[in-house]
Coordinates of C-alpha atoms and ligand atoms in Angstrom, one line a residue:
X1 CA -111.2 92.3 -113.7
X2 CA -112.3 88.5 -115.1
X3 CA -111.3 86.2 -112.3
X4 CA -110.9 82.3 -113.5
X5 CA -113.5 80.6 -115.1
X6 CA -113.0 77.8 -112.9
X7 CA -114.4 79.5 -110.4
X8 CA -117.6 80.5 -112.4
X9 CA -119.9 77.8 -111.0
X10 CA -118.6 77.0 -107.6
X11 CA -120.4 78.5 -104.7
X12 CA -118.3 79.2 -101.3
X13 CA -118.9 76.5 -98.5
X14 CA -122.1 77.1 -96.7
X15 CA -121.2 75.3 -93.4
X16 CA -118.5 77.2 -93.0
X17 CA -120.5 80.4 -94.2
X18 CA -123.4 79.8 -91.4
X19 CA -120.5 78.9 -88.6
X20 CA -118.9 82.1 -89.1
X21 CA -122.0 84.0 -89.0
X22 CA -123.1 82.3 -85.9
X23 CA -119.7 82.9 -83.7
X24 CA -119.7 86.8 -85.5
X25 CA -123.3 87.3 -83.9
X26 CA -121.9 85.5 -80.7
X27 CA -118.9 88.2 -80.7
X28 CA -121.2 90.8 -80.7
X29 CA -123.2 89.9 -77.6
X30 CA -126.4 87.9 -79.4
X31 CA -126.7 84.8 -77.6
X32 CA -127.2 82.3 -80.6
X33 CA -127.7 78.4 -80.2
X34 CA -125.7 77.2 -82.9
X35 CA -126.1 74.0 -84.6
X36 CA -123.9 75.1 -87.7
X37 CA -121.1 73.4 -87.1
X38 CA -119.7 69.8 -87.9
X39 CA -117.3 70.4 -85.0
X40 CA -116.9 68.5 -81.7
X41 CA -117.0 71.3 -78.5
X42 CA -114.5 69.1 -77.2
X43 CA -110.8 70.5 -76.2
X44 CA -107.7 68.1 -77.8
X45 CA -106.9 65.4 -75.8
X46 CA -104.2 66.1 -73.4
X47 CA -101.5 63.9 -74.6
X48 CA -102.3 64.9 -77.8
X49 CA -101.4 68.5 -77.2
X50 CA -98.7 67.7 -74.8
X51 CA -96.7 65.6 -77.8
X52 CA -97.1 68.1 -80.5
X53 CA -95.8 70.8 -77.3
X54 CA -92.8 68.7 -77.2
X55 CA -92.1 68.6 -80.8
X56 CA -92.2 72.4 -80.7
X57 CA -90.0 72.5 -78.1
X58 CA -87.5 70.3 -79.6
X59 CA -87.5 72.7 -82.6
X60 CA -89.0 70.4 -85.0
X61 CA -90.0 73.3 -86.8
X62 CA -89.0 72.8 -90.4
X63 CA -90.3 71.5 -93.5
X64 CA -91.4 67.6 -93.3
X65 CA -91.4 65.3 -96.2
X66 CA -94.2 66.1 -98.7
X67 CA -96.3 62.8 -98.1
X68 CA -96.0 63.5 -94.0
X69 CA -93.1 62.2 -91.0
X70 CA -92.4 58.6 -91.4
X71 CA -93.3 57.8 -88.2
X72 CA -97.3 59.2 -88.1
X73 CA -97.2 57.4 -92.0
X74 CA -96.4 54.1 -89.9
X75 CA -99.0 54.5 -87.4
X76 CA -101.4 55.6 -90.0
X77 CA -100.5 51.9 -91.9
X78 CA -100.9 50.1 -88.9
X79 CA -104.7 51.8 -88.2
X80 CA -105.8 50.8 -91.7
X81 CA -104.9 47.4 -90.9
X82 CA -105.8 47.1 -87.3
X83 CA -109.5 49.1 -88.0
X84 CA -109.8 48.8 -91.2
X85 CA -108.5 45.7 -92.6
X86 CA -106.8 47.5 -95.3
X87 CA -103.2 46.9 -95.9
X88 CA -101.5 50.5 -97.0
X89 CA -97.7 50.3 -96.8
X90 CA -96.6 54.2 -95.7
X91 CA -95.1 54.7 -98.9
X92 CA -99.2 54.8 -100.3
X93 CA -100.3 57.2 -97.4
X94 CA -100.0 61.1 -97.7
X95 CA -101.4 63.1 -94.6
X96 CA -102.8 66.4 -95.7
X97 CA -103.6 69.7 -94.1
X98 CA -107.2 67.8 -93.1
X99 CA -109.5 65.4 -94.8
X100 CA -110.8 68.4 -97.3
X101 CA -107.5 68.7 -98.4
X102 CA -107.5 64.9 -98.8
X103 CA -110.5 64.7 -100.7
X104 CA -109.5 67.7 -102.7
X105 CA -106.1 66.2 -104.0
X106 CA -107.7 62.7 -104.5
X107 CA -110.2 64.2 -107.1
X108 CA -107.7 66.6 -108.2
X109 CA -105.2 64.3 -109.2
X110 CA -107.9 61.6 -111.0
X111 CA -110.5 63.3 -112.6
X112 CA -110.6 66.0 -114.9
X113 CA -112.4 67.5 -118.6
X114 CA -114.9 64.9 -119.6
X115 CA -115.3 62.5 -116.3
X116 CA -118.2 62.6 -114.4
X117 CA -117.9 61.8 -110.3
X118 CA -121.3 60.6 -109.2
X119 CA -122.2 61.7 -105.6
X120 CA -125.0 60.6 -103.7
X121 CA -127.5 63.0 -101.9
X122 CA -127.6 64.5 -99.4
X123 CA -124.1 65.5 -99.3
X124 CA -121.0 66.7 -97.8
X125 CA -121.4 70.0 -99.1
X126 CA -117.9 70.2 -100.5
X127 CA -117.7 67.1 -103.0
X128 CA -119.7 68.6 -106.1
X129 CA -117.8 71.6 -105.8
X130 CA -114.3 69.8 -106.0
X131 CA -115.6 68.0 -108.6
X132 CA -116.4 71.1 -110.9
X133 CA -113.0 72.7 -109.9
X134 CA -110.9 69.8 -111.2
X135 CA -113.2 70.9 -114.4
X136 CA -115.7 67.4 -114.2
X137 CA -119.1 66.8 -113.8
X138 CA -120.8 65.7 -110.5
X139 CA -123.8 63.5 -111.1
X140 CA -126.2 63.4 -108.1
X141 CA -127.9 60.5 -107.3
X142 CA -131.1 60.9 -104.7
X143 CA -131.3 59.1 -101.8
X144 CA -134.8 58.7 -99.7
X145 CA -135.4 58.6 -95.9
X146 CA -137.3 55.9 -96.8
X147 CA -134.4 54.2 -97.7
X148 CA -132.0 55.2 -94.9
X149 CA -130.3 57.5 -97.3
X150 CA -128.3 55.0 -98.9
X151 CA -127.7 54.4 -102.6
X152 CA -128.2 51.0 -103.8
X153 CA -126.2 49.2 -106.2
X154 CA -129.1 49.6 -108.8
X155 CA -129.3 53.2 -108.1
X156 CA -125.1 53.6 -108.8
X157 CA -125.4 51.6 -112.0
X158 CA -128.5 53.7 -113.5
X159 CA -126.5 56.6 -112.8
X160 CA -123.3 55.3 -114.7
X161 CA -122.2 56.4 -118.2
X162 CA -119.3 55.8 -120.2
X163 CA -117.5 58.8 -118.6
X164 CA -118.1 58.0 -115.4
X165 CA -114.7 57.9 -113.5
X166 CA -115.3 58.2 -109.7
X167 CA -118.0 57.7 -107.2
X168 CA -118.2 59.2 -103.8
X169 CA -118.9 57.5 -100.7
X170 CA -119.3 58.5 -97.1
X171 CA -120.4 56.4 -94.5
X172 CA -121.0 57.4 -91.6
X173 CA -122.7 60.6 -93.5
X174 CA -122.4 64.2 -93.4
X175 CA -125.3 65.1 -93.2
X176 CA -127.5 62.5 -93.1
X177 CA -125.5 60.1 -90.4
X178 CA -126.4 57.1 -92.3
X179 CA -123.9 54.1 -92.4
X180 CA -123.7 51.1 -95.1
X181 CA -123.5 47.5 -94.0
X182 CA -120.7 45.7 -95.3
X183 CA -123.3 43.8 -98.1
X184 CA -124.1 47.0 -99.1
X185 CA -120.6 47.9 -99.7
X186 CA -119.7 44.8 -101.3
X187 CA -122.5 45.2 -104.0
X188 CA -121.7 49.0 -104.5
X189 CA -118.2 47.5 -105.2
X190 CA -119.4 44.7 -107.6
X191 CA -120.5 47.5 -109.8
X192 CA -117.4 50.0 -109.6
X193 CA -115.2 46.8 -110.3
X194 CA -116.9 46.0 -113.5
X195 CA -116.1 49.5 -114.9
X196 CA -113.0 50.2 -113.1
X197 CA -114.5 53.3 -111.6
X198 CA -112.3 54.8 -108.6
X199 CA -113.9 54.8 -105.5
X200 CA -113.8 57.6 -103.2
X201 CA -113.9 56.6 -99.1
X202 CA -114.5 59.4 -96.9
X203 CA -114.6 58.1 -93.7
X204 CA -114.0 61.2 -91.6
X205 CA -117.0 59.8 -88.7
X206 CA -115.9 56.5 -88.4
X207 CA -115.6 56.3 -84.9
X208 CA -119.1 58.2 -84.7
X209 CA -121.2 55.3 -84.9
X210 CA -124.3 54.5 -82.7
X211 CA -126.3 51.3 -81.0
X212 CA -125.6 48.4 -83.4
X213 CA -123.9 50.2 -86.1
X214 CA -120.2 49.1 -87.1
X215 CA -118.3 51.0 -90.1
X216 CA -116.6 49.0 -92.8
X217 CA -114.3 50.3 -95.2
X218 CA -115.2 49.2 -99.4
X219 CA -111.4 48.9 -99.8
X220 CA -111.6 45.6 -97.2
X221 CA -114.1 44.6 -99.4
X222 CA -112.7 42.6 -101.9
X223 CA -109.0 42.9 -103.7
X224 CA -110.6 44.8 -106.6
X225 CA -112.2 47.7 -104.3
X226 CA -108.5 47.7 -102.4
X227 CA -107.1 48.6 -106.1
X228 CA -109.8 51.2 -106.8
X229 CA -110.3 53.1 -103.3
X230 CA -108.8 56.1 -101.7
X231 CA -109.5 56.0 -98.1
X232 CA -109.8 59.3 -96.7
X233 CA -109.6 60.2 -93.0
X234 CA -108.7 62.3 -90.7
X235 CA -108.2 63.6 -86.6
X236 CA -110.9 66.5 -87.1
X237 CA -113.7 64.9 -85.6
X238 CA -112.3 62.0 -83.8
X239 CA -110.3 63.4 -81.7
X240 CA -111.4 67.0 -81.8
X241 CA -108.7 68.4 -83.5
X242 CA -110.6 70.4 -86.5
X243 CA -108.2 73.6 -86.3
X244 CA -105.1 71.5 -86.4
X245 CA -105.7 70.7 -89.9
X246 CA -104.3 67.4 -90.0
X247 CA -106.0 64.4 -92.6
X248 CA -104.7 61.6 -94.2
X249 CA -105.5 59.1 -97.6
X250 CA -104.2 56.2 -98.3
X251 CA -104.5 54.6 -101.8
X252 CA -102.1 52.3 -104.6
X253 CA -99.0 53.8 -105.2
X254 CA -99.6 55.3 -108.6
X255 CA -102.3 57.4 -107.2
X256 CA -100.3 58.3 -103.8
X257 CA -97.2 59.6 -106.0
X258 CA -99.7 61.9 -108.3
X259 CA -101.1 63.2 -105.0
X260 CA -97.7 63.5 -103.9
X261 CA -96.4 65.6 -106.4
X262 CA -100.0 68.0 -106.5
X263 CA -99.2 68.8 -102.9
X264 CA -95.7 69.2 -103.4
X265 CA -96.8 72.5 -105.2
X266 CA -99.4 73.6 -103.2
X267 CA -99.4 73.1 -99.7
X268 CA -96.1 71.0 -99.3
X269 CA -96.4 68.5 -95.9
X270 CA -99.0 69.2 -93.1
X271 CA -97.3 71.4 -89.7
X272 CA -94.7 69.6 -88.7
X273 CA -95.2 69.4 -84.9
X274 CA -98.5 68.6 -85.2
X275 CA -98.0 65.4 -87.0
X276 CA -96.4 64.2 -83.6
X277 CA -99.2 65.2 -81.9
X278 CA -101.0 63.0 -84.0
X279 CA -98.9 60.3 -84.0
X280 CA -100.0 60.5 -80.1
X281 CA -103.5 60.4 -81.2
X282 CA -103.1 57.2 -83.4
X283 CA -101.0 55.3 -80.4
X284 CA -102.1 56.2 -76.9
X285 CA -105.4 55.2 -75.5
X286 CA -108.5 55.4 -77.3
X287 CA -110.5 55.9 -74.5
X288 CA -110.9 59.6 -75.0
X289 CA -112.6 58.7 -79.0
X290 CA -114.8 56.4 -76.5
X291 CA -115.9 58.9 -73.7
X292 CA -116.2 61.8 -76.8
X293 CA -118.4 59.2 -78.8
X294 CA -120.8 58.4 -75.4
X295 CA -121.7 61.6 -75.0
X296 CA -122.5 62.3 -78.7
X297 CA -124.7 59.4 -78.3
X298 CA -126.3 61.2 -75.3
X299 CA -127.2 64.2 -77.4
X300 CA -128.0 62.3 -80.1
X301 CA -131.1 60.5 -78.1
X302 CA -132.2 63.7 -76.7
X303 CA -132.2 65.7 -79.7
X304 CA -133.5 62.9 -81.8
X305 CA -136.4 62.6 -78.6
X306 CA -136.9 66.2 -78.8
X307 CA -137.2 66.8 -82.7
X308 CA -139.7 63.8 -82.9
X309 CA -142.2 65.8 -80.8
X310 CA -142.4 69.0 -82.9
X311 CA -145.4 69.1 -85.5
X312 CA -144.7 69.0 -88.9
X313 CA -140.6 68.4 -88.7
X314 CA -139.8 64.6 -89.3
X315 CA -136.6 63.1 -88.8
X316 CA -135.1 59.6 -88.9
X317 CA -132.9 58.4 -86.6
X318 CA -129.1 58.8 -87.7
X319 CA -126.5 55.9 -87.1
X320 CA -123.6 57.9 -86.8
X321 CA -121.7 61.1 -87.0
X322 CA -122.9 63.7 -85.4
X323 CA -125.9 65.3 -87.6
X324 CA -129.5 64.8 -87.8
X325 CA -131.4 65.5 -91.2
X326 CA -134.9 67.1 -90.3
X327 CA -137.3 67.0 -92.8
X328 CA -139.5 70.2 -93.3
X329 CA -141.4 69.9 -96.0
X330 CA -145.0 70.5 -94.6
X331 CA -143.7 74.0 -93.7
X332 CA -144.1 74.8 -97.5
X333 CA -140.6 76.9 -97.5
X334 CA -137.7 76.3 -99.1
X335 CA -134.6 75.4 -96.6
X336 CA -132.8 78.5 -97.5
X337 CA -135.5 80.2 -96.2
X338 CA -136.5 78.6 -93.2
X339 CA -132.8 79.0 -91.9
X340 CA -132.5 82.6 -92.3
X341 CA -136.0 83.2 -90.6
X342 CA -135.0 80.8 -87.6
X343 CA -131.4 82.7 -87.2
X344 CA -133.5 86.2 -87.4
X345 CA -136.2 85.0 -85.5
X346 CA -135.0 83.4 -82.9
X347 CA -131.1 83.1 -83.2
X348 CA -131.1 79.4 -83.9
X349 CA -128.7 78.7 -86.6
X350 CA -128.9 75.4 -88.7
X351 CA -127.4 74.0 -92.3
X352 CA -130.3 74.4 -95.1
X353 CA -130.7 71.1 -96.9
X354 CA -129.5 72.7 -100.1
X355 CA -125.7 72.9 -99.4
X356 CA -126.3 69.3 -98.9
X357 CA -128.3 68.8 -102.0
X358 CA -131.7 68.5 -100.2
X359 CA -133.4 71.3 -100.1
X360 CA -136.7 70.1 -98.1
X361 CA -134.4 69.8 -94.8
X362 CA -132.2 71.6 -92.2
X363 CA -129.0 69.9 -90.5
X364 CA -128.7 70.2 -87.0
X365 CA -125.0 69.5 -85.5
X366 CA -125.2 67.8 -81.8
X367 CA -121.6 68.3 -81.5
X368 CA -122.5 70.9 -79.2
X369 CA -123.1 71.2 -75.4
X370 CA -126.1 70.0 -73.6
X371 CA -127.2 73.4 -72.5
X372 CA -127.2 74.8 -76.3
X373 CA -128.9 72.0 -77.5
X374 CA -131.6 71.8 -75.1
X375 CA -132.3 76.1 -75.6
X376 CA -132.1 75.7 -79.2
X377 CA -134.5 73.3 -79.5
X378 CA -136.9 74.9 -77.3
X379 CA -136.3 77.8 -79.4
X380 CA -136.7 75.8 -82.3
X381 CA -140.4 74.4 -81.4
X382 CA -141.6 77.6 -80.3
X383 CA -140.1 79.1 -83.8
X384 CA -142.4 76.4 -85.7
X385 CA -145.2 77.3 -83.8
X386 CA -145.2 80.7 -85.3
X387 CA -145.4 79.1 -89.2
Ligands
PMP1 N1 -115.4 65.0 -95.0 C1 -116.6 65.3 -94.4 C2 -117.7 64.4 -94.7 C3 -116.7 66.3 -93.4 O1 -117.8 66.5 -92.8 C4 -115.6 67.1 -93.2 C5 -115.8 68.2 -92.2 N2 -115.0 69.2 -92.1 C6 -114.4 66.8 -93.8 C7 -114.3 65.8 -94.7 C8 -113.1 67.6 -93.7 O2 -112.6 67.5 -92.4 P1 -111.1 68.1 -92.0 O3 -110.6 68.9 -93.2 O4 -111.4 69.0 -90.9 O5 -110.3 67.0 -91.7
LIG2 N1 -117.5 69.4 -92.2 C1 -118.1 70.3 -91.3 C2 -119.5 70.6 -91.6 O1 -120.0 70.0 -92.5 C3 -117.2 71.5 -91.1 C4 -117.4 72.6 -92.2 C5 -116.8 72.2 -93.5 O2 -115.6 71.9 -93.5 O3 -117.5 72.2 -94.4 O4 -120.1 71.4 -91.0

């Protein structure tokens, strides 16, 4: 049997490939120090769960409008502008069954045969691959450590042709945790204004940002980037809600209806009671995105601390999210293969830089308890030792 040709040249996700393997080893009794996943360890917030309980109990159990309740839409608007300093009425916000699904409608519904959607790397894993399956062309821009991993303004226009139609942007980074300033943003914009090129915002780890860092959002930039972004977001990560399957976009209306209609005949609205469990999320206290964020940090020092000290792996400091990029070049292996000897080895399990785009590194998650992090690593150095 031929299955589609869409599918001929997309690969299945590899973060999600690595996590299962790692909890599937776990189930069977192996005690593996998983940094595979881009998830927090965290449980939900309390009132979080307790509003979406409520909404169950009140049987609001049916179908939702397509684009999400009005109510979560309205507390989305007044984030954007209270965060972000974007002004989205709810009639240009969707909520999604997560970010993914976010990012996969945005590209679904503007590009397609012909465009070309140029990416930066290191990667979320998941953007060339919507990219090809709306039948376009990612371009991949590099990105050095040396320079924080960011794409200049230079860098986006060499990369432009005249079929360029979308660039991605993701600050704070998965996987490389790097953040733009809001100069860099503004230049980056410059550029996509003078071609009219849609901008895509991912801006999942927001909240995940370290020391000095601050996130700004392109479509605060200037009125042009407002007319060409789609912010993406999401609760996933900020308030540990990844299996609730909950994201959210906001962009001008002509895009929001096209996006509309797409998920009218796919997924149709996001589970109804958990949208009042995020409404929750979006209007009681933030302390609990503060406390989860403080103790990232604290993992974030110590792995950082900890990585520095092993010969041969270099690593730069991340500003946010909750990844750290280690470089391994010197170990003369490719990063597909120093990941499957390390889970064999020693039952560490890590990212290879090549679902990322960068195949001289591993990605290490520190969204993951003290204890793991602190055997892993051990586990790791002694593993490098052996090379
Ligand atoms: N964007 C980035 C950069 C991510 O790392 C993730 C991780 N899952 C997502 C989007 C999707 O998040 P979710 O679908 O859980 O909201
Ligand atoms: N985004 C997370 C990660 O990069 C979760 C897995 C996924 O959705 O790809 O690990």
């Amino acid at each position: 049997m031929e299955l589609s040709s869409r599918l001929h040249h997309v690969t299945p996700s590899l973060t999600l490939a690595i996590d299962s393997k790692a909890k599937a080893l776990r189930a069977q009794g192996i005690n593996v120090c998983s940094f595979a996943a881009g998830e927090p360890d965290f449980d939900t917030p309390e009132h979080i769960k307790a509003a979406a309980a409520a909404a169950l109990e009140k049987n609001f159990t049916r179908y939702t409008a397509v684009a999400g309740i009005l109510e979560l839409r309205e507390a989305i608007a007044k984030k954007f502008l209270a965060d972000n300093k974007i002004e989205y009425q709810a009639e240009e916000i969707i909520v999604s069954n997560g970010a993914k699904q976010s990012c996969f409608n945005a590209i679904m519904a503007t590009v397609g045969e012909g465009d070309e959607v140029i990416i930066p790397a290191p990667y979320w894993t998941s953007y060339p691959e919507m990219v090809r399956l709306a039948g376009a062309q990612p371009v991949i821009v590099p990105t050095t450590a040396e320079n924080h991993w960011k794409m200049t303004a230079r860098d986006f226009e060499n990369a432009m042709s005249p079929r360029t139609k979308m660039i991605i942007i993701n600050s704070p980074s998965n996987p490389t945790g790097a953040i733009y300033t809001q100069e860099e943003l503004r230049a980056l914009a410059e550029v996509a204004a003078d071609e009219e090129i849609l901008i895509l915002s991912d801006e999942i780890y927001e909240k995940l940002c370290y020391e000095e860092a601050s996130h700004v959002s392109i479509a605060s930039v200037t009125p042009e980037a407002h007319d060409l972004t789609i912010t993406i977001n999401g609760f996933s990560k900020t308030y540990a809600m990844t299996g609730w399957r909950l994201g959210y976009l906001g962009a001008p209306q002509k895009i929001v209806k096209a996006i509309e209609s797409l998920q009218s005949h796919s997924s149709s609205n996001a589970c109804s009671f958990a949208q009042y469990g995020a409404v929750a999320a979006l209007e009681g206290s933030q302390q609990c995105v503060l406390d989860m964020r403080d103790e990232f940090n604290i993992r974030r020092e110590y792995m950082f601390s900890r990585l520095q000290k092993i010969d041969r792996i270099s690593v730069l400091k991340p500003s946010g999210a909750f990844y750290m990029l280690a470089d391994i070049t010197s170990f003369g292996m490719s990063s597909t293969n120093f990941s499957d000897r390390l889970i064999s080895k020693s039952n560490v399990a890590v990212v290879p830089g090549v679902a990322f785009g960068h195949d001289k590194t591993i990605r290490l998650s520190y969204a993951v308890g003290m204890d793991v992090i602190k055997e892993g690593l051990d586990r790791l150095e002694d593993f490098c030792k052996t090379l």
